[in-house]
Amino acid sequence: MKYIIRCKLITKIIREWEIAIILKRKILTAILSSLLFALIFSLLGGFEVNRFFNLYLNLYYLNFMFVITYGVIASFFSDWLSRQISKKAYTREITAFLIHCCCGAVLLVFGLGSAILFFIIDRLLGRVKIGWMSVIIALLIVVLVFIYMIIR
């Protein structure tokens, strides 16, 4: 009986630890994918310094708000559902990619582009160990730049 209780406790701790690792990765992915998304779409219209920074920052924060809420939740759901559907890694990745695309397509072209970038960056960051300090610093930079843009 004690053995079963210990196993359940260990399993619970591992799941909570796993969720914390995934959450750190998803938050950092939201920051980086929004940054790359805004950079790509602001460069497509041509490059003028003043217009670039205004368009770039506005697009970044607009995309970031959607990605940090809807995108992170959709990504959690996509990863969970793909694990339920398939046990093979290759099939699971394809399934997760398609679900990411379907969730992003709800917000049309910009959402689809953002979802694809989010998926790619999330998978790349999955290979790197991420600490809470790096996530907090990245969020702090985002908030400080936002406050600076409001005050300016």
PDB file of C-alpha atoms in Angstrom, residues 39-132:
ATOM      1  CA  LEU A  39      10.000  41.147 -38.352  1.00  0.00           C
ATOM      2  CA  ILE A  40       9.056  39.079 -41.404  1.00  0.00           C
ATOM      3  CA  PHE A  41       5.748  40.831 -42.057  1.00  0.00           C
ATOM      4  CA  SER A  42       7.083  44.342 -41.490  1.00  0.00           C
ATOM      5  CA  LEU A  43       9.960  43.735 -43.935  1.00  0.00           C
ATOM      6  CA  LEU A  44       7.577  42.516 -46.660  1.00  0.00           C
ATOM      7  CA  GLY A  45       6.172  46.029 -47.074  1.00  0.00           C
ATOM      8  CA  GLY A  46       9.541  47.652 -47.740  1.00  0.00           C
ATOM      9  CA  PHE A  47      12.003  49.215 -45.360  1.00  0.00           C
ATOM     10  CA  GLU A  48      11.628  52.752 -44.038  1.00  0.00           C
ATOM     11  CA  VAL A  49      13.179  53.277 -40.619  1.00  0.00           C
ATOM     12  CA  ASN A  50      10.387  55.284 -38.972  1.00  0.00           C
ATOM     13  CA  ARG A  51       7.544  53.265 -40.490  1.00  0.00           C
ATOM     14  CA  PHE A  52       9.424  50.028 -39.803  1.00  0.00           C
ATOM     15  CA  PHE A  53       9.669  50.548 -36.041  1.00  0.00           C
ATOM     16  CA  ASN A  54       6.086  51.760 -35.666  1.00  0.00           C
ATOM     17  CA  LEU A  55       4.666  48.908 -37.734  1.00  0.00           C
ATOM     18  CA  TYR A  56       7.059  46.366 -36.246  1.00  0.00           C
ATOM     19  CA  LEU A  57       6.286  47.134 -32.602  1.00  0.00           C
ATOM     20  CA  ASN A  58       2.543  47.419 -33.143  1.00  0.00           C
ATOM     21  CA  LEU A  59       2.468  44.140 -35.043  1.00  0.00           C
ATOM     22  CA  TYR A  60       4.682  42.492 -32.427  1.00  0.00           C
ATOM     23  CA  TYR A  61       2.477  43.402 -29.477  1.00  0.00           C
ATOM     24  CA  LEU A  62      -0.736  42.587 -31.302  1.00  0.00           C
ATOM     25  CA  ASN A  63       0.607  39.185 -32.305  1.00  0.00           C
ATOM     26  CA  PHE A  64       2.126  38.607 -28.867  1.00  0.00           C
ATOM     27  CA  MET A  65      -1.228  39.152 -27.134  1.00  0.00           C
ATOM     28  CA  PHE A  66      -2.901  36.541 -29.332  1.00  0.00           C
ATOM     29  CA  VAL A  67      -0.041  34.059 -29.119  1.00  0.00           C
ATOM     30  CA  ILE A  68       0.491  34.267 -25.348  1.00  0.00           C
ATOM     31  CA  THR A  69      -3.194  33.520 -24.749  1.00  0.00           C
ATOM     32  CA  TYR A  70      -4.798  31.628 -27.612  1.00  0.00           C
ATOM     33  CA  GLY A  71      -1.574  30.260 -29.098  1.00  0.00           C
ATOM     34  CA  VAL A  72      -0.168  28.756 -25.915  1.00  0.00           C
ATOM     35  CA  ILE A  73      -3.488  27.111 -25.032  1.00  0.00           C
ATOM     36  CA  ALA A  74      -3.891  25.798 -28.595  1.00  0.00           C
ATOM     37  CA  SER A  75      -0.336  24.462 -28.518  1.00  0.00           C
ATOM     38  CA  PHE A  76      -0.907  22.653 -25.211  1.00  0.00           C
ATOM     39  CA  PHE A  77      -4.081  21.155 -26.683  1.00  0.00           C
ATOM     40  CA  SER A  78      -2.325  20.223 -29.921  1.00  0.00           C
ATOM     41  CA  ASP A  79       0.545  18.467 -28.160  1.00  0.00           C
ATOM     42  CA  TRP A  80      -1.816  16.640 -25.798  1.00  0.00           C
ATOM     43  CA  LEU A  81      -4.149  15.518 -28.590  1.00  0.00           C
ATOM     44  CA  SER A  82      -1.294  14.351 -30.805  1.00  0.00           C
ATOM     45  CA  ARG A  83       0.069  12.256 -27.897  1.00  0.00           C
ATOM     46  CA  GLN A  84      -3.371  10.693 -27.480  1.00  0.00           C
ATOM     47  CA  ILE A  85      -3.727   9.922 -31.181  1.00  0.00           C
ATOM     48  CA  SER A  86      -0.360   8.353 -31.870  1.00  0.00           C
ATOM     49  CA  LYS A  87       2.544   6.801 -30.024  1.00  0.00           C
ATOM     50  CA  LYS A  88       4.963   7.064 -32.966  1.00  0.00           C
ATOM     51  CA  ALA A  89       7.100  10.209 -32.835  1.00  0.00           C
ATOM     52  CA  TYR A  90       6.916  10.975 -36.564  1.00  0.00           C
ATOM     53  CA  THR A  91       3.131  10.655 -36.724  1.00  0.00           C
ATOM     54  CA  ARG A  92       2.760  12.620 -33.487  1.00  0.00           C
ATOM     55  CA  GLU A  93       4.800  15.541 -34.906  1.00  0.00           C
ATOM     56  CA  ILE A  94       2.788  15.624 -38.136  1.00  0.00           C
ATOM     57  CA  THR A  95      -0.465  15.486 -36.189  1.00  0.00           C
ATOM     58  CA  ALA A  96       0.667  18.266 -33.851  1.00  0.00           C
ATOM     59  CA  PHE A  97       1.704  20.398 -36.830  1.00  0.00           C
ATOM     60  CA  LEU A  98      -1.668  19.945 -38.536  1.00  0.00           C
ATOM     61  CA  ILE A  99      -3.563  20.794 -35.355  1.00  0.00           C
ATOM     62  CA  HIS A 100      -1.372  23.881 -34.872  1.00  0.00           C
ATOM     63  CA  CYS A 101      -2.206  24.919 -38.434  1.00  0.00           C
ATOM     64  CA  CYS A 102      -5.940  24.337 -37.930  1.00  0.00           C
ATOM     65  CA  CYS A 103      -5.932  26.394 -34.737  1.00  0.00           C
ATOM     66  CA  GLY A 104      -3.939  29.146 -36.452  1.00  0.00           C
ATOM     67  CA  ALA A 105      -6.150  29.133 -39.538  1.00  0.00           C
ATOM     68  CA  VAL A 106      -9.025  30.342 -37.363  1.00  0.00           C
ATOM     69  CA  LEU A 107      -7.294  33.738 -37.433  1.00  0.00           C
ATOM     70  CA  LEU A 108      -6.742  33.553 -41.212  1.00  0.00           C
ATOM     71  CA  VAL A 109      -3.390  34.147 -42.946  1.00  0.00           C
ATOM     72  CA  PHE A 110      -1.693  35.981 -40.086  1.00  0.00           C
ATOM     73  CA  GLY A 111      -2.800  33.332 -37.626  1.00  0.00           C
ATOM     74  CA  LEU A 112      -1.623  30.514 -39.853  1.00  0.00           C
ATOM     75  CA  GLY A 113       1.773  32.122 -40.367  1.00  0.00           C
ATOM     76  CA  SER A 114       2.118  32.744 -36.670  1.00  0.00           C
ATOM     77  CA  ALA A 115       1.076  29.164 -35.833  1.00  0.00           C
ATOM     78  CA  ILE A 116       3.665  27.707 -38.192  1.00  0.00           C
ATOM     79  CA  LEU A 117       6.409  29.900 -36.731  1.00  0.00           C
ATOM     80  CA  PHE A 118       5.259  29.001 -33.222  1.00  0.00           C
ATOM     81  CA  PHE A 119       5.408  25.285 -34.016  1.00  0.00           C
ATOM     82  CA  ILE A 120       8.893  25.476 -35.545  1.00  0.00           C
ATOM     83  CA  ILE A 121      10.360  27.559 -32.729  1.00  0.00           C
ATOM     84  CA  ASP A 122       8.653  25.402 -30.092  1.00  0.00           C
ATOM     85  CA  ARG A 123      10.214  22.261 -31.533  1.00  0.00           C
ATOM     86  CA  LEU A 124      13.639  23.917 -31.741  1.00  0.00           C
ATOM     87  CA  LEU A 125      13.418  25.137 -28.136  1.00  0.00           C
ATOM     88  CA  GLY A 126      12.389  21.619 -27.083  1.00  0.00           C
ATOM     89  CA  ARG A 127      16.018  20.635 -27.581  1.00  0.00           C
ATOM     90  CA  VAL A 128      17.311  23.341 -25.215  1.00  0.00           C
ATOM     91  CA  LYS A 129      17.113  23.468 -21.434  1.00  0.00           C
ATOM     92  CA  ILE A 130      15.244  26.630 -20.454  1.00  0.00           C
ATOM     93  CA  GLY A 131      15.294  28.142 -16.977  1.00  0.00           C
ATOM     94  CA  TRP A 132      12.701  30.382 -15.397  1.00  0.00           C
TER      95      TRP A 132
END
